Short mmCIF file of C-alpha atoms in Angstrom, two decimals:
data_model
loop_
_atom_site.label_atom_id
_atom_site.label_comp_id
_atom_site.label_asym_id
_atom_site.label_seq_id
_atom_site.Cartn_x
_atom_site.Cartn_y
_atom_site.Cartn_z
CA UNK A 1 -64.10 71.36 -108.31
CA UNK A 2 -64.43 69.48 -105.39
CA UNK A 3 -65.91 71.29 -102.05
CA UNK A 4 -63.33 73.07 -99.99
CA UNK A 5 -64.41 71.51 -96.78
CA UNK A 6 -63.43 68.29 -97.90
CA UNK A 7 -60.69 69.17 -99.84
CA UNK A 8 -59.20 70.89 -96.29
CA UNK A 9 -59.49 67.90 -94.11
CA UNK A 10 -55.63 67.48 -94.10
CA UNK A 11 -53.03 69.63 -93.37
CA UNK A 12 -51.44 70.65 -96.85
CA UNK A 13 -47.30 70.65 -97.05
CA UNK A 14 -45.46 73.50 -97.17
CA UNK A 15 -42.83 73.59 -99.92
CA UNK A 16 -39.53 71.78 -101.30
CA UNK A 17 -36.06 73.60 -102.22
CA UNK A 18 -33.52 71.71 -104.48
CA UNK A 19 -30.04 73.17 -105.76
CA UNK A 20 -27.11 72.25 -107.64
CA UNK A 21 -23.64 73.33 -108.22
CA UNK A 22 -21.04 72.27 -111.14
CA UNK A 23 -23.40 69.79 -113.67
CA UNK A 24 -23.56 70.63 -117.33
CA UNK A 25 -27.21 69.46 -116.99
CA UNK A 26 -28.41 71.12 -113.83
CA UNK A 27 -31.39 72.49 -115.13
CA UNK A 28 -32.63 68.97 -116.26
CA UNK A 29 -31.31 67.93 -112.40
CA UNK A 30 -33.14 69.81 -110.77
CA UNK A 31 -36.58 69.03 -112.92
CA UNK A 32 -36.09 65.77 -111.44
CA UNK A 33 -35.50 66.69 -108.24
CA UNK A 34 -38.61 68.92 -107.73
CA UNK A 35 -40.30 65.89 -109.41
CA UNK A 36 -39.34 63.95 -106.46
CA UNK A 37 -40.75 66.55 -104.08
CA UNK A 38 -43.76 67.55 -105.93
CA UNK A 39 -45.62 66.34 -102.71
CA UNK A 40 -44.55 69.30 -100.52
CA UNK A 41 -46.71 71.66 -102.88
CA UNK A 42 -48.56 71.85 -105.77
CA UNK A 43 -49.34 74.95 -106.54
CA UNK A 44 -46.71 76.56 -108.42
CA UNK A 45 -42.89 75.53 -109.60
CA UNK A 46 -39.52 77.39 -110.77
CA UNK A 47 -36.32 76.49 -111.62
CA UNK A 48 -33.04 79.18 -111.92
CA UNK A 49 -29.98 78.75 -113.63
CA UNK A 50 -26.50 80.75 -113.59
CA UNK A 51 -24.23 80.16 -116.23
CA UNK A 52 -21.66 82.25 -114.64
CA UNK A 53 -22.85 85.46 -115.68
CA UNK A 54 -26.48 85.53 -116.37
CA UNK A 55 -29.57 84.06 -114.42
CA UNK A 56 -32.19 81.97 -116.52
CA UNK A 57 -35.45 81.85 -114.67
CA UNK A 58 -38.61 80.19 -115.46
CA UNK A 59 -41.47 79.88 -113.13
CA UNK A 60 -45.14 79.10 -113.44
CA UNK A 61 -48.68 78.13 -111.34
CA UNK A 62 -49.32 74.07 -111.07
CA UNK A 63 -47.06 70.93 -111.09
CA UNK A 64 -43.42 70.35 -111.88
CA UNK A 65 -44.83 68.86 -115.13
CA UNK A 66 -47.04 71.18 -116.23
CA UNK A 67 -45.14 74.01 -115.69
CA UNK A 68 -41.55 72.69 -117.67
CA UNK A 69 -43.40 71.65 -121.38
CA UNK A 70 -41.27 71.26 -124.22
CA UNK A 71 -37.96 73.17 -124.83
CA UNK A 72 -38.43 75.13 -121.23
CA UNK A 73 -35.18 73.49 -119.63
CA UNK A 74 -33.19 73.24 -122.78
CA UNK A 75 -33.25 77.40 -122.79
CA UNK A 76 -32.14 77.27 -119.36
CA UNK A 77 -28.47 76.95 -119.88
CA UNK A 78 -25.74 76.68 -116.88
CA UNK A 79 -24.08 74.49 -114.12
CA UNK A 80 -25.87 75.87 -111.63
CA UNK A 81 -29.25 76.12 -110.43
CA UNK A 82 -31.89 76.36 -107.93
CA UNK A 83 -35.83 74.92 -107.94
CA UNK A 84 -38.67 75.10 -105.79
CA UNK A 85 -42.23 73.24 -105.60
CA UNK A 86 -44.56 75.37 -103.17
CA UNK A 87 -47.71 75.22 -101.37
CA UNK A 88 -48.88 78.91 -100.16
CA UNK A 89 -48.26 79.26 -96.30
CA UNK A 90 -47.38 82.85 -96.07
CA UNK A 91 -48.45 84.91 -99.40
CA UNK A 92 -51.28 83.98 -101.50
CA UNK A 93 -51.13 81.32 -104.30
CA UNK A 94 -50.36 83.43 -107.64
CA UNK A 95 -47.58 83.94 -110.05
CA UNK A 96 -46.13 86.77 -108.54
CA UNK A 97 -45.45 84.77 -105.28
CA UNK A 98 -44.31 81.68 -107.31
CA UNK A 99 -40.51 81.29 -106.17
CA UNK A 100 -37.24 81.25 -106.71
CA UNK A 101 -37.42 84.63 -105.85
CA UNK A 102 -35.09 86.58 -107.79
CA UNK A 103 -33.07 90.02 -107.80
CA UNK A 104 -30.35 92.28 -109.18
CA UNK A 105 -28.26 94.41 -106.82
CA UNK A 106 -24.77 95.64 -106.22
CA UNK A 107 -22.88 91.83 -105.77
CA UNK A 108 -24.64 90.85 -108.77
CA UNK A 109 -27.77 88.55 -109.30
CA UNK A 110 -29.46 86.29 -106.31
CA UNK A 111 -31.94 84.06 -106.33
CA UNK A 112 -33.91 82.39 -103.27
CA UNK A 113 -35.71 79.19 -102.37
CA UNK A 114 -37.40 79.12 -99.07
CA UNK A 115 -38.85 76.00 -97.15
CA UNK A 116 -40.63 77.35 -94.02
CA UNK A 117 -42.46 80.59 -92.33
CA UNK A 118 -40.70 83.27 -90.46
CA UNK A 119 -42.51 84.11 -87.60
CA UNK A 120 -40.96 87.58 -87.27
CA UNK A 121 -41.95 88.44 -90.97
CA UNK A 122 -44.06 91.68 -90.63
CA UNK A 123 -41.94 93.10 -88.06
CA UNK A 124 -38.76 92.66 -90.43
CA UNK A 125 -40.96 93.81 -93.55
CA UNK A 126 -42.02 96.88 -91.78
CA UNK A 127 -39.00 98.15 -90.76
CA UNK A 128 -37.33 97.90 -94.08
CA UNK A 129 -40.46 99.27 -95.88
CA UNK A 130 -39.80 102.51 -93.50
CA UNK A 131 -36.49 102.49 -95.15
CA UNK A 132 -37.45 103.27 -98.43
CA UNK A 133 -37.70 99.63 -99.58
CA UNK A 134 -40.15 97.71 -102.53
CA UNK A 135 -41.56 94.74 -102.13
CA UNK A 136 -42.66 93.00 -105.01
CA UNK A 137 -44.52 90.05 -103.56
CA UNK A 138 -46.44 89.32 -100.57
CA UNK A 139 -44.59 86.29 -99.22
CA UNK A 140 -42.27 85.94 -96.40
CA UNK A 141 -39.04 84.73 -98.49
CA UNK A 142 -38.76 88.28 -100.26
CA UNK A 143 -37.46 89.62 -96.55
CA UNK A 144 -34.32 87.30 -97.20
CA UNK A 145 -33.76 88.31 -100.25
CA UNK A 146 -34.02 91.70 -99.72
CA UNK A 147 -31.99 91.53 -96.55
CA UNK A 148 -29.27 89.38 -99.15
CA UNK A 149 -28.96 92.41 -101.08
CA UNK A 150 -28.09 95.01 -98.67
CA UNK A 151 -24.94 96.31 -97.67
CA UNK A 152 -24.01 96.03 -93.82
CA UNK A 153 -23.13 98.89 -91.72
CA UNK A 154 -19.52 99.91 -91.11
CA UNK A 155 -18.55 96.74 -94.07
CA UNK A 156 -18.27 96.11 -97.38
CA UNK A 157 -20.99 93.73 -97.43
CA UNK A 158 -23.96 92.16 -95.98
CA UNK A 159 -23.03 88.20 -95.31
CA UNK A 160 -25.42 85.33 -95.09
CA UNK A 161 -24.71 85.02 -91.16
CA UNK A 162 -25.64 88.66 -90.74
CA UNK A 163 -28.85 87.84 -92.53
CA UNK A 164 -29.78 85.31 -91.01
CA UNK A 165 -29.34 86.75 -87.32
CA UNK A 166 -32.68 88.78 -88.31
CA UNK A 167 -34.50 86.33 -89.10
CA UNK A 168 -37.22 84.13 -86.69
CA UNK A 169 -38.85 81.33 -87.34
CA UNK A 170 -38.44 78.12 -89.45
CA UNK A 171 -36.38 78.30 -92.73
CA UNK A 172 -34.41 75.91 -94.82
CA UNK A 173 -32.58 77.93 -97.90
CA UNK A 174 -30.84 77.50 -100.87
CA UNK A 175 -29.72 80.42 -102.22
CA UNK A 176 -27.83 80.90 -105.66
CA UNK A 177 -25.37 83.58 -106.62
CA UNK A 178 -23.85 83.85 -110.13
CA UNK A 179 -21.04 81.46 -109.05
CA UNK A 180 -22.11 80.00 -105.68
CA UNK A 181 -24.77 77.78 -104.38
CA UNK A 182 -25.13 78.54 -100.77
CA UNK A 183 -27.69 75.96 -98.08
CA UNK A 184 -28.82 77.07 -94.79
CA UNK A 185 -30.91 75.34 -91.86
CA UNK A 186 -32.48 77.85 -89.19
CA UNK A 187 -30.77 77.07 -85.56
CA UNK A 188 -34.03 75.08 -84.46
CA UNK A 189 -33.66 72.96 -87.52
CA UNK A 190 -37.76 73.05 -88.30
CA UNK A 191 -37.49 71.91 -91.63
CA UNK A 192 -35.21 69.27 -93.54
CA UNK A 193 -32.41 70.17 -96.22
CA UNK A 194 -29.75 67.42 -96.90
CA UNK A 195 -26.51 67.37 -98.82
CA UNK A 196 -25.68 65.27 -101.96
CA UNK A 197 -23.33 64.52 -104.90
CA UNK A 198 -23.22 63.24 -108.12
CA UNK A 199 -20.15 62.90 -109.89
CA UNK A 200 -17.75 65.90 -109.28
CA UNK A 201 -21.57 68.13 -109.09
CA UNK A 202 -23.19 68.93 -105.94
CA UNK A 203 -26.65 68.92 -104.98
CA UNK A 204 -28.86 70.20 -101.90
CA UNK A 205 -32.44 69.25 -101.19
CA UNK A 206 -35.13 69.10 -98.98
CA UNK A 207 -35.25 65.34 -98.78
CA UNK A 208 -33.08 62.37 -99.49
CA UNK A 209 -36.14 60.83 -101.96
CA UNK A 210 -34.99 63.91 -104.23
CA UNK A 211 -31.20 62.65 -104.34
CA UNK A 212 -32.34 58.99 -105.46
CA UNK A 213 -34.19 59.74 -108.17
CA UNK A 214 -31.07 61.15 -109.79
CA UNK A 215 -28.41 59.01 -108.67
CA UNK A 216 -26.75 61.30 -106.32
CA UNK A 217 -24.93 59.99 -103.11
CA UNK A 218 -26.15 61.07 -99.66
CA UNK A 219 -23.59 63.01 -98.10
CA UNK A 220 -25.12 63.95 -94.92
CA UNK A 221 -27.83 66.36 -93.18
CA UNK A 222 -27.18 70.20 -92.88
CA UNK A 223 -27.17 71.02 -88.97
CA UNK A 224 -29.69 73.39 -87.31
CA UNK A 225 -28.13 76.79 -88.01
CA UNK A 226 -25.21 75.43 -90.18
CA UNK A 227 -24.40 77.63 -93.42
CA UNK A 228 -22.85 75.58 -96.39
CA UNK A 229 -21.34 77.41 -99.26
CA UNK A 230 -20.55 75.52 -102.36
CA UNK A 231 -18.29 77.63 -105.30
CA UNK A 232 -15.31 76.42 -107.18
CA UNK A 233 -13.18 75.93 -103.93
CA UNK A 234 -15.55 73.74 -102.78
CA UNK A 235 -17.80 72.94 -100.08
CA UNK A 236 -17.18 75.06 -96.68
CA UNK A 237 -19.22 75.36 -93.60
CA UNK A 238 -19.92 77.94 -90.74
CA UNK A 239 -22.30 77.56 -87.81
CA UNK A 240 -24.15 80.88 -87.54
CA UNK A 241 -25.54 80.07 -83.73
CA UNK A 242 -22.58 78.30 -82.22
CA UNK A 243 -24.30 79.14 -78.61
CA UNK A 244 -27.38 77.82 -79.89
CA UNK A 245 -28.35 73.98 -78.76
CA UNK A 246 -32.29 73.89 -78.74
CA UNK A 247 -33.32 71.43 -81.66
CA UNK A 248 -36.95 71.80 -82.71
CA UNK A 249 -37.19 69.48 -85.96
CA UNK A 250 -40.69 69.20 -87.09
CA UNK A 251 -42.15 65.72 -85.81
CA UNK A 252 -44.96 65.78 -88.44
CA UNK A 253 -42.11 65.42 -91.00
CA UNK A 254 -41.76 61.37 -89.71
CA UNK A 255 -45.70 61.20 -89.47
CA UNK A 256 -47.30 63.07 -92.58
CA UNK A 257 -45.13 64.82 -94.80
CA UNK A 258 -41.82 64.03 -95.59
CA UNK A 259 -42.09 60.96 -98.47
CA UNK A 260 -41.35 57.33 -96.91
CA UNK A 261 -38.60 56.59 -98.78
CA UNK A 262 -36.78 59.75 -97.34
CA UNK A 263 -34.21 59.30 -94.36
CA UNK A 264 -33.86 62.48 -92.05
CA UNK A 265 -31.55 62.28 -89.05
CA UNK A 266 -30.31 58.93 -89.72
CA UNK A 267 -34.06 57.48 -89.25
CA UNK A 268 -36.00 55.92 -92.12
CA UNK A 269 -39.56 57.49 -92.62
CA UNK A 270 -41.39 54.51 -93.42
CA UNK A 271 -39.66 52.97 -90.49
CA UNK A 272 -40.64 55.10 -88.09
CA UNK A 273 -44.32 55.05 -89.61
CA UNK A 274 -44.85 51.62 -88.97
CA UNK A 275 -43.32 51.83 -85.87
CA UNK A 276 -46.28 54.32 -84.90
CA UNK A 277 -48.61 51.73 -86.15
CA UNK A 278 -46.73 49.13 -83.68
CA UNK A 279 -46.90 51.63 -81.07
CA UNK A 280 -50.45 52.37 -81.57
CA UNK A 281 -51.40 48.52 -81.16
CA UNK A 282 -49.48 47.97 -78.45
CA UNK A 283 -51.32 51.20 -76.57
CA UNK A 284 -54.63 50.15 -77.71
CA UNK A 285 -55.13 46.60 -78.97
CA UNK A 286 -58.43 45.98 -80.28
CA UNK A 287 -60.30 42.59 -81.11
CA UNK A 288 -61.11 43.06 -84.86
CA UNK A 289 -61.16 41.07 -88.10
CA UNK A 290 -59.27 43.57 -90.29
CA UNK A 291 -56.88 46.24 -90.62
CA UNK A 292 -58.27 49.14 -93.28
CA UNK A 293 -55.72 52.31 -93.99
CA UNK A 294 -56.50 55.36 -95.25
CA UNK A 295 -54.14 55.68 -98.66
CA UNK A 296 -51.88 56.78 -98.73
CA UNK A 297 -50.99 58.65 -95.63
CA UNK A 298 -52.29 55.39 -93.12
CA UNK A 299 -50.81 52.96 -95.12
CA UNK A 300 -47.46 52.84 -92.76
CA UNK A 301 -49.03 52.95 -89.73
CA UNK A 302 -51.70 50.55 -90.52
CA UNK A 303 -48.92 47.74 -91.66
CA UNK A 304 -47.41 48.36 -88.36
CA UNK A 305 -50.97 48.13 -86.08
CA UNK A 306 -51.47 44.70 -88.31
CA UNK A 307 -47.76 43.44 -87.96
CA UNK A 308 -47.84 43.43 -83.99
CA UNK A 309 -51.38 42.88 -83.24
CA UNK A 310 -51.32 39.99 -86.06
CA UNK A 311 -54.72 41.20 -87.61
CA UNK A 312 -55.13 41.00 -91.76
CA UNK A 313 -54.15 44.25 -93.27
CA UNK A 314 -56.24 45.12 -96.62
CA UNK A 315 -56.51 47.74 -98.94
CA UNK A 316 -59.74 48.22 -98.98
CA UNK A 317 -60.00 51.98 -99.79
CA UNK A 318 -58.31 52.04 -103.44
CA UNK A 319 -56.96 55.82 -104.05
CA UNK A 320 -57.87 56.92 -107.59
CA UNK A 321 -54.24 58.75 -108.60
CA UNK A 322 -55.81 61.07 -111.21
CA UNK A 323 -58.06 63.11 -109.11
CA UNK A 324 -57.71 66.84 -110.36
CA UNK A 325 -60.39 69.75 -111.13
CA UNK A 326 -63.73 68.86 -111.96
CA UNK A 327 -65.39 71.24 -114.10
CA UNK A 328 -68.89 70.04 -113.45
CA UNK A 329 -70.58 71.00 -109.76
CA UNK A 330 -71.33 67.75 -107.83
CA UNK A 331 -74.85 67.35 -107.43
CA UNK A 332 -77.59 64.93 -106.11
CA UNK A 333 -76.93 62.81 -109.30
CA UNK A 334 -73.94 61.76 -107.33
CA UNK A 335 -74.38 62.93 -104.10
CA UNK A 336 -71.03 61.62 -102.00
CA UNK A 337 -69.03 62.66 -105.13
CA UNK A 338 -66.10 64.65 -103.39
CA UNK A 339 -65.69 61.44 -101.15
CA UNK A 340 -65.66 58.86 -103.66
CA UNK A 341 -64.17 60.43 -106.26
CA UNK A 342 -60.58 60.36 -104.23
CA UNK A 343 -61.09 56.61 -102.31
CA UNK A 344 -63.42 54.13 -103.30
CA UNK A 345 -64.34 51.21 -100.72
CA UNK A 346 -64.26 47.30 -102.18
CA UNK A 347 -67.19 46.35 -100.06
CA UNK A 348 -66.16 42.95 -100.09
CA UNK A 349 -63.44 43.10 -98.05
CA UNK A 350 -65.50 44.70 -95.12
CA UNK A 351 -68.91 43.20 -95.32
CA UNK A 352 -69.79 41.56 -92.11
CA UNK A 353 -66.16 42.58 -90.26
CA UNK A 354 -65.10 44.18 -87.34
CA UNK A 355 -62.81 46.73 -88.92
CA UNK A 356 -60.29 48.63 -87.49
CA UNK A 357 -59.14 51.51 -90.02
CA UNK A 358 -56.17 53.80 -89.60
CA UNK A 359 -55.07 57.14 -90.47
CA UNK A 360 -52.33 60.12 -90.25
CA UNK A 361 -53.89 62.69 -88.81
CA UNK A 362 -57.71 64.62 -87.78
CA UNK A 363 -57.94 67.84 -88.37
CA UNK A 364 -61.23 68.81 -89.10
CA UNK A 365 -62.88 65.01 -89.24
CA UNK A 366 -65.19 65.81 -92.12
CA UNK A 367 -63.04 63.38 -94.17
CA UNK A 368 -62.91 60.58 -91.37
CA UNK A 369 -66.60 60.48 -91.03
CA UNK A 370 -67.49 60.10 -94.61
CA UNK A 371 -64.92 56.99 -94.78
CA UNK A 372 -66.54 55.56 -91.65
CA UNK A 373 -69.85 56.12 -92.63
CA UNK A 374 -68.43 54.19 -96.21
CA UNK A 375 -67.35 51.42 -93.82
CA UNK A 376 -70.83 50.99 -92.64
CA UNK A 377 -72.63 51.16 -95.19
CA UNK A 378 -70.57 48.74 -96.79
CA UNK A 379 -71.71 46.59 -94.24
CA UNK A 380 -68.84 46.58 -91.50
CA UNK A 381 -70.51 45.69 -88.20
CA UNK A 382 -67.99 47.95 -86.28
CA UNK A 383 -65.07 50.82 -87.09
CA UNK A 384 -62.96 51.62 -84.71
CA UNK A 385 -60.65 54.59 -86.03
CA UNK A 386 -56.65 54.74 -84.66
CA UNK A 387 -55.08 57.96 -85.77
CA UNK A 388 -51.02 57.51 -85.88
CA UNK A 389 -50.21 60.76 -83.46
CA UNK A 390 -51.70 62.90 -81.08
CA UNK A 391 -54.72 64.87 -81.07
CA UNK A 392 -54.03 68.54 -83.08
CA UNK A 393 -54.80 71.10 -80.52
CA UNK A 394 -53.17 74.30 -81.94
CA UNK A 395 -52.32 76.29 -85.03
CA UNK A 396 -48.79 75.41 -86.95
CA UNK A 397 -47.13 78.85 -87.40
CA UNK A 398 -43.79 77.55 -88.58
CA UNK A 399 -45.26 76.66 -92.23
CA UNK A 400 -48.00 73.74 -91.68
CA UNK A 401 -51.68 74.86 -92.50
CA UNK A 402 -52.93 73.72 -89.37
CA UNK A 403 -55.92 76.25 -88.84
CA UNK A 404 -56.80 78.15 -86.27
CA UNK A 405 -58.02 76.73 -82.70
CA UNK A 406 -61.41 77.34 -83.47
CA UNK A 407 -61.32 74.80 -86.86
CA UNK A 408 -59.43 72.49 -85.41
CA UNK A 409 -61.67 69.52 -83.71
CA UNK A 410 -59.69 68.20 -81.01
CA UNK A 411 -59.12 71.49 -79.40
CA UNK A 412 -63.23 71.78 -79.26
CA UNK A 413 -64.32 68.50 -78.39
CA UNK A 414 -63.61 66.10 -76.14
CA UNK A 415 -62.87 62.39 -76.90
CA UNK A 416 -65.94 60.89 -76.99
CA UNK A 417 -68.10 63.75 -78.80
CA UNK A 418 -65.43 63.30 -81.93
CA UNK A 419 -65.99 59.77 -81.67
CA UNK A 420 -69.96 60.35 -82.12
CA UNK A 421 -69.58 62.65 -84.62
CA UNK A 422 -67.34 60.53 -86.80
CA UNK A 423 -70.34 57.86 -85.95
CA UNK A 424 -66.93 55.73 -84.97
CA UNK A 425 -67.55 52.71 -82.33
CA UNK A 426 -64.04 53.47 -80.90
CA UNK A 427 -61.66 56.46 -81.45
CA UNK A 428 -58.23 56.81 -79.84
CA UNK A 429 -54.85 58.25 -80.74
CA UNK A 430 -51.28 57.52 -80.29
CA UNK A 431 -49.74 59.13 -76.97
CA UNK A 432 -47.08 62.08 -77.39
CA UNK A 433 -44.57 59.31 -75.79
CA UNK A 434 -45.31 56.78 -78.27
CA UNK A 435 -45.10 58.85 -81.12
CA UNK A 436 -41.77 60.04 -79.91
CA UNK A 437 -40.43 56.78 -79.05
CA UNK A 438 -41.42 55.72 -82.64
CA UNK A 439 -38.92 58.01 -83.57
CA UNK A 440 -36.02 56.75 -81.64
CA UNK A 441 -34.93 60.16 -80.83
CA UNK A 442 -35.18 62.14 -78.33
CA UNK A 443 -38.30 64.41 -77.46
CA UNK A 444 -35.63 67.30 -76.92
CA UNK A 445 -35.13 66.67 -80.84
CA UNK A 446 -38.61 67.78 -81.64
CA UNK A 447 -41.26 70.82 -82.27
CA UNK A 448 -44.73 69.78 -81.11
CA UNK A 449 -46.30 72.54 -80.38
CA UNK A 450 -49.10 71.23 -82.73
CA UNK A 451 -49.89 68.98 -79.91
CA UNK A 452 -48.85 70.63 -76.74
CA UNK A 453 -48.77 74.45 -77.34
CA UNK A 454 -45.33 74.88 -76.36
CA UNK A 455 -43.57 76.92 -79.17
CA UNK A 456 -40.11 76.61 -79.20
CA UNK A 457 -39.84 80.42 -81.32
CA UNK A 458 -42.07 83.27 -79.37
CA UNK A 459 -44.36 85.08 -81.51
CA UNK A 460 -46.68 87.81 -81.08
CA UNK A 461 -49.67 87.01 -83.50
CA UNK A 462 -51.53 90.90 -82.22
CA UNK A 463 -48.70 92.71 -83.03
CA UNK A 464 -47.86 90.84 -86.25
CA UNK A 465 -52.01 91.47 -87.01
CA UNK A 466 -51.32 95.02 -86.28
CA UNK A 467 -48.81 95.60 -88.84
CA UNK A 468 -50.45 93.88 -91.53
CA UNK A 469 -53.27 95.42 -91.11
CA UNK A 470 -51.68 99.08 -91.11
CA UNK A 471 -49.50 97.72 -93.92
CA UNK A 472 -52.94 96.86 -96.13
CA UNK A 473 -54.89 100.14 -94.78
CA UNK A 474 -54.30 104.02 -96.30
CA UNK A 475 -51.15 104.26 -97.85
CA UNK A 476 -50.28 107.73 -99.39
CA UNK A 477 -50.26 108.02 -102.86
CA UNK A 478 -47.25 109.82 -105.24
CA UNK A 479 -49.98 112.23 -105.75
CA UNK A 480 -50.65 113.08 -102.32
CA UNK A 481 -47.17 113.47 -101.62
CA UNK A 482 -46.88 115.98 -104.25
CA UNK A 483 -49.96 117.69 -102.98
CA UNK A 484 -47.78 118.19 -99.48
CA UNK A 485 -44.91 119.21 -101.43
CA UNK A 486 -46.83 122.07 -102.86
CA UNK A 487 -48.59 123.00 -99.95
CA UNK A 488 -45.30 123.53 -98.11
CA UNK A 489 -43.78 125.60 -100.96
CA UNK A 490 -46.79 128.08 -100.21
CA UNK A 491 -45.99 128.17 -97.29
CA UNK A 492 -42.52 129.19 -97.43
#
């Protein structure tokens, strides 16, 4: 298997959610929707359908195409469906944590697919456990399921508004009951979620690229704080946080996570990334002979730099699209297997040339260093590294796998120290102002906490840690309880 240090140099995705209401082949459409959202999570996938009376569920570890084999989809009837493809941010990677999560309560069956990360998950879960609720998973999404299932005080039912007002952090949700589909977005709008239509059926999806694959028409983005309910009466909407004005869309969606063929907030991701490259060229004009992207994440920005600078663009790194597990450990026979198995260099395109290599981010730096060494070994006379976003200085608590500060290169080293480590002739990062300018949206639209440390939703890491440690510590067993009860009876 590839070594962990090299595989973790790029941030991992979080999750993709998808839902269909009112289509006789809802399971099949959801399969294709998840296929289009595969880039958002490759650890597990799942679909739940409803025929109006009963749920049909299938989840598994692996890619969408691996989980749904054979006749699985044919055995999932119903015109409602919700799907999820997962990368674990909260909760470990195993089948028990695969989504959508389902449960049965007094109101019937419920399925929840969640993209994001709750910052108050430990405190809410601790409160629910103190009331006697049992949890089957370690994912924060199960908190949402339990809140939805609880009746509210002084009321016959606990509605979605009451539930999400107890949540803090990032969440885009697709919720399914036996006869309706619900889309929810947190009041800050950290994660994307959109509404589409195919014929008379309605679709919810993390990104518009999923709508394109099934020939669904994009209707609009779900607004931050909005709850959209789709049922036999049509589509209705309510704003759960009418007083909330602060917006904090994750700007890293534009930099890296979203597919380039998606459109978010009326901005095509591909065009935004090309503009990031143009902005890099304006901020840091370098004399060079060729521009080389690190595929696929650096392609658009490298093209933008080329267009702005008139320096030729070459795809000198060739990506192997069939990289999977290697059951042979790399040895001295191929000492840099973990580097070359993913990208191989066409030496003729860089030999004797001054090269600008463009990538979207440098988190730990090990992979970037290997690319620079590849280029110099191939005969490049100079290698200049340009990054289409600012330096990552802080961890993300809203669902991105950015490590703690001790493992973030830019948080612990100066620009010159990083340049020396990479063995590059120069190193430049796009400025925060340049990044925002490339989107064409106001700075107040975004969360950029991983760059500037300004977290839109407060969180207490020490409190969360204390609660988790207490939960993972000694738990009284059922036998302990019986012994105590017996002792009390004797005392009486």
